[in-house]
PDB file of C-alpha atoms in Angstrom:
ATOM      1  CA  MET A   1    -158.327 -72.170  43.882  1.00 63.00           C
ATOM      2  CA  LYS A   2    -161.929 -71.368  44.689  1.00 74.00           C
ATOM      3  CA  GLY A   3    -163.138 -67.812  45.077  1.00 76.00           C
ATOM      4  CA  SER A   4    -164.659 -66.980  48.422  1.00 75.00           C
ATOM      5  CA  MET A   5    -166.360 -63.987  49.986  1.00 77.00           C
ATOM      6  CA  SER A   6    -167.285 -63.408  53.579  1.00 76.00           C
ATOM      7  CA  THR A   7    -170.720 -61.970  54.379  1.00 77.00           C
ATOM      8  CA  ASP A   8    -172.670 -61.298  57.567  1.00 84.00           C
ATOM      9  CA  LEU A   9    -174.406 -64.658  57.187  1.00 87.00           C
ATOM     10  CA  GLY A  10    -171.367 -66.786  56.308  1.00 89.00           C
ATOM     11  CA  ILE A  11    -168.853 -67.545  53.576  1.00 87.00           C
ATOM     12  CA  ILE A  12    -169.736 -67.854  49.881  1.00 86.00           C
ATOM     13  CA  THR A  13    -167.435 -70.106  47.841  1.00 88.00           C
ATOM     14  CA  ILE A  14    -167.537 -70.154  44.025  1.00 88.00           C
ATOM     15  CA  ASP A  15    -165.948 -73.008  42.086  1.00 90.00           C
ATOM     16  CA  PRO A  16    -163.905 -71.972  39.006  1.00 90.00           C
ATOM     17  CA  GLU A  17    -165.934 -74.468  36.920  1.00 90.00           C
ATOM     18  CA  VAL A  18    -169.092 -72.428  37.597  1.00 91.00           C
ATOM     19  CA  ILE A  19    -167.362 -69.234  36.484  1.00 92.00           C
ATOM     20  CA  ALA A  20    -166.040 -70.994  33.346  1.00 92.00           C
ATOM     21  CA  LYS A  21    -169.494 -72.284  32.412  1.00 90.00           C
ATOM     22  CA  TYR A  22    -171.091 -68.858  32.863  1.00 92.00           C
ATOM     23  CA  ALA A  23    -168.290 -67.054  30.991  1.00 93.00           C
ATOM     24  CA  GLY A  24    -168.559 -69.590  28.145  1.00 90.00           C
ATOM     25  CA  SER A  25    -172.287 -69.061  27.773  1.00 89.00           C
ATOM     26  CA  VAL A  26    -171.754 -65.285  27.671  1.00 92.00           C
ATOM     27  CA  ALA A  27    -168.927 -65.634  25.137  1.00 90.00           C
ATOM     28  CA  VAL A  28    -170.858 -67.699  22.580  1.00 87.00           C
ATOM     29  CA  GLU A  29    -173.594 -65.035  22.556  1.00 89.00           C
ATOM     30  CA  CYS A  30    -171.074 -62.435  21.347  1.00 91.00           C
ATOM     31  CA  PHE A  31    -171.104 -61.447  17.681  1.00 91.00           C
ATOM     32  CA  GLY A  32    -168.340 -63.084  15.652  1.00 91.00           C
ATOM     33  CA  ILE A  33    -167.637 -65.925  18.072  1.00 90.00           C
ATOM     34  CA  VAL A  34    -168.420 -69.315  16.517  1.00 86.00           C
ATOM     35  CA  GLY A  35    -167.594 -71.227  19.679  1.00 82.00           C
ATOM     36  CA  MET A  36    -164.961 -72.425  22.108  1.00 83.00           C
ATOM     37  CA  ALA A  37    -161.983 -74.417  20.860  1.00 82.00           C
ATOM     38  CA  ALA A  38    -160.389 -77.490  22.380  1.00 74.00           C
ATOM     39  CA  VAL A  39    -156.732 -77.716  21.521  1.00 64.00           C
ATOM     40  CA  ASN A  40    -155.206 -81.185  21.437  1.00 58.00           C
ATOM     41  CA  MET A  41    -151.605 -80.505  22.415  1.00 50.00           C
ATOM     42  CA  LYS A  42    -150.505 -83.960  21.296  1.00 47.00           C
ATOM     43  CA  ASP A  43    -151.308 -83.456  17.600  1.00 47.00           C
ATOM     44  CA  GLY A  44    -151.860 -79.681  17.576  1.00 50.00           C
ATOM     45  CA  LEU A  45    -155.457 -80.180  16.391  1.00 54.00           C
ATOM     46  CA  VAL A  46    -158.160 -77.640  17.131  1.00 59.00           C
ATOM     47  CA  ARG A  47    -161.797 -78.646  17.236  1.00 57.00           C
ATOM     48  CA  LEU A  48    -165.003 -76.737  17.832  1.00 60.00           C
ATOM     49  CA  LEU A  49    -166.672 -77.686  21.107  1.00 55.00           C
ATOM     50  CA  LYS A  50    -170.369 -78.396  21.510  1.00 58.00           C
ATOM     51  CA  LYS A  51    -172.495 -76.205  23.773  1.00 57.00           C
ATOM     52  CA  GLU A  52    -172.347 -78.802  26.589  1.00 56.00           C
ATOM     53  CA  SER A  53    -168.548 -78.689  26.823  1.00 62.00           C
ATOM     54  CA  LEU A  54    -167.881 -74.953  26.712  1.00 65.00           C
ATOM     55  CA  THR A  55    -165.743 -75.066  29.836  1.00 73.00           C
ATOM     56  CA  HIS A  56    -162.969 -77.019  28.065  1.00 77.00           C
ATOM     57  CA  GLY A  57    -162.093 -73.905  26.054  1.00 83.00           C
ATOM     58  CA  ILE A  58    -161.791 -71.698  29.143  1.00 90.00           C
ATOM     59  CA  GLN A  59    -159.325 -71.653  32.019  1.00 91.00           C
ATOM     60  CA  VAL A  60    -160.194 -69.749  35.193  1.00 92.00           C
ATOM     61  CA  TYR A  61    -157.566 -68.621  37.687  1.00 93.00           C
ATOM     62  CA  ILE A  62    -158.528 -66.989  40.980  1.00 92.00           C
ATOM     63  CA  SER A  63    -155.827 -65.137  42.902  1.00 90.00           C
ATOM     64  CA  GLU A  64    -155.464 -64.940  46.682  1.00 88.00           C
ATOM     65  CA  ASP A  65    -157.225 -61.554  46.693  1.00 88.00           C
ATOM     66  CA  ASN A  66    -160.244 -62.919  44.697  1.00 88.00           C
ATOM     67  CA  LYS A  67    -159.309 -61.450  41.318  1.00 93.00           C
ATOM     68  CA  ILE A  68    -160.323 -63.568  38.315  1.00 94.00           C
ATOM     69  CA  THR A  69    -158.168 -64.217  35.248  1.00 95.00           C
ATOM     70  CA  LEU A  70    -159.871 -65.890  32.277  1.00 95.00           C
ATOM     71  CA  ASP A  71    -158.196 -67.563  29.295  1.00 94.00           C
ATOM     72  CA  PHE A  72    -160.475 -68.119  26.277  1.00 93.00           C
ATOM     73  CA  HIS A  73    -159.622 -70.369  23.322  1.00 90.00           C
ATOM     74  CA  VAL A  74    -162.113 -69.355  20.630  1.00 90.00           C
ATOM     75  CA  ILE A  75    -162.963 -69.835  16.979  1.00 88.00           C
ATOM     76  CA  VAL A  76    -164.139 -66.695  15.173  1.00 92.00           C
ATOM     77  CA  SER A  77    -166.285 -66.162  12.090  1.00 91.00           C
ATOM     78  CA  TYR A  78    -164.561 -65.575   8.767  1.00 92.00           C
ATOM     79  CA  GLY A  79    -164.595 -61.956   7.602  1.00 91.00           C
ATOM     80  CA  VAL A  80    -165.086 -60.241  10.958  1.00 92.00           C
ATOM     81  CA  SER A  81    -162.691 -57.795  12.566  1.00 94.00           C
ATOM     82  CA  ILE A  82    -160.833 -59.809  15.197  1.00 94.00           C
ATOM     83  CA  SER A  83    -160.054 -56.705  17.261  1.00 94.00           C
ATOM     84  CA  ALA A  84    -163.729 -55.628  17.292  1.00 95.00           C
ATOM     85  CA  VAL A  85    -164.898 -59.151  18.212  1.00 94.00           C
ATOM     86  CA  THR A  86    -162.351 -59.499  21.027  1.00 95.00           C
ATOM     87  CA  GLU A  87    -163.106 -56.036  22.458  1.00 95.00           C
ATOM     88  CA  ASN A  88    -166.807 -56.930  22.484  1.00 95.00           C
ATOM     89  CA  LEU A  89    -166.058 -60.307  24.099  1.00 95.00           C
ATOM     90  CA  ILE A  90    -163.860 -58.749  26.788  1.00 96.00           C
ATOM     91  CA  SER A  91    -166.343 -56.025  27.728  1.00 96.00           C
ATOM     92  CA  ASN A  92    -169.366 -58.367  27.800  1.00 95.00           C
ATOM     93  CA  VAL A  93    -167.637 -61.124  29.755  1.00 95.00           C
ATOM     94  CA  LYS A  94    -166.012 -58.709  32.218  1.00 96.00           C
ATOM     95  CA  TYR A  95    -169.288 -56.942  32.980  1.00 96.00           C
ATOM     96  CA  LYS A  96    -171.427 -60.078  33.255  1.00 95.00           C
ATOM     97  CA  VAL A  97    -168.934 -62.192  35.242  1.00 94.00           C
ATOM     98  CA  GLU A  98    -168.347 -59.357  37.722  1.00 94.00           C
ATOM     99  CA  GLU A  99    -172.097 -58.883  38.091  1.00 94.00           C
ATOM    100  CA  PHE A 100    -172.657 -62.662  38.473  1.00 92.00           C
ATOM    101  CA  THR A 101    -169.873 -63.407  40.976  1.00 90.00           C
ATOM    102  CA  GLY A 102    -169.375 -60.144  42.837  1.00 89.00           C
ATOM    103  CA  MET A 103    -165.625 -60.607  42.238  1.00 91.00           C
ATOM    104  CA  SER A 104    -163.483 -58.409  39.994  1.00 93.00           C
ATOM    105  CA  VAL A 105    -162.049 -59.642  36.698  1.00 94.00           C
ATOM    106  CA  ASP A 106    -158.354 -58.777  36.532  1.00 95.00           C
ATOM    107  CA  LYS A 107    -157.462 -60.109  33.064  1.00 96.00           C
ATOM    108  CA  ILE A 108    -159.083 -61.742  30.064  1.00 96.00           C
ATOM    109  CA  ASN A 109    -156.694 -63.428  27.630  1.00 96.00           C
ATOM    110  CA  ILE A 110    -158.112 -64.489  24.265  1.00 95.00           C
ATOM    111  CA  TYR A 111    -156.425 -67.051  22.035  1.00 92.00           C
ATOM    112  CA  ILE A 112    -157.851 -67.232  18.508  1.00 91.00           C
ATOM    113  CA  GLU A 113    -157.505 -70.904  17.593  1.00 86.00           C
ATOM    114  CA  GLY A 114    -159.283 -70.859  14.240  1.00 86.00           C
ATOM    115  CA  VAL A 115    -161.584 -69.240  11.732  1.00 89.00           C
ATOM    116  CA  ARG A 116    -164.813 -70.742  10.380  1.00 86.00           C
ATOM    117  CA  VAL A 117    -167.034 -69.772   7.484  1.00 85.00           C
ATOM    118  CA  ILE A 118    -170.641 -69.493   8.650  1.00 74.00           C
ATOM    119  CA  ASP A 119    -173.354 -70.495   6.173  1.00 65.00           C
TER     120      ASP A 119
END
């Protein structure tokens, strides 16, 4: 479902793909996040996505009352505190997505799909 807002000049409609792309770019800037993960359900393989395909690691759900739920599948850096990284990710993404869309973020679910050693 697309998010929409009514203004004095008309209706603004935001595609979930746009929100996913923006949220992905915010997420990879966060400390401790190596990148988004694509999970192949068939073999259970997890692979790191390139910058161009960030949206494949994020699902966006928009409720009837324009509340956004985001699901992130991420790969984190080895040796970092997962709770600190996820709290940072949640606060940054929530603030920036709400500022960008004008819609409220209801939930952010984070699935840690792997750990990578950064050189």
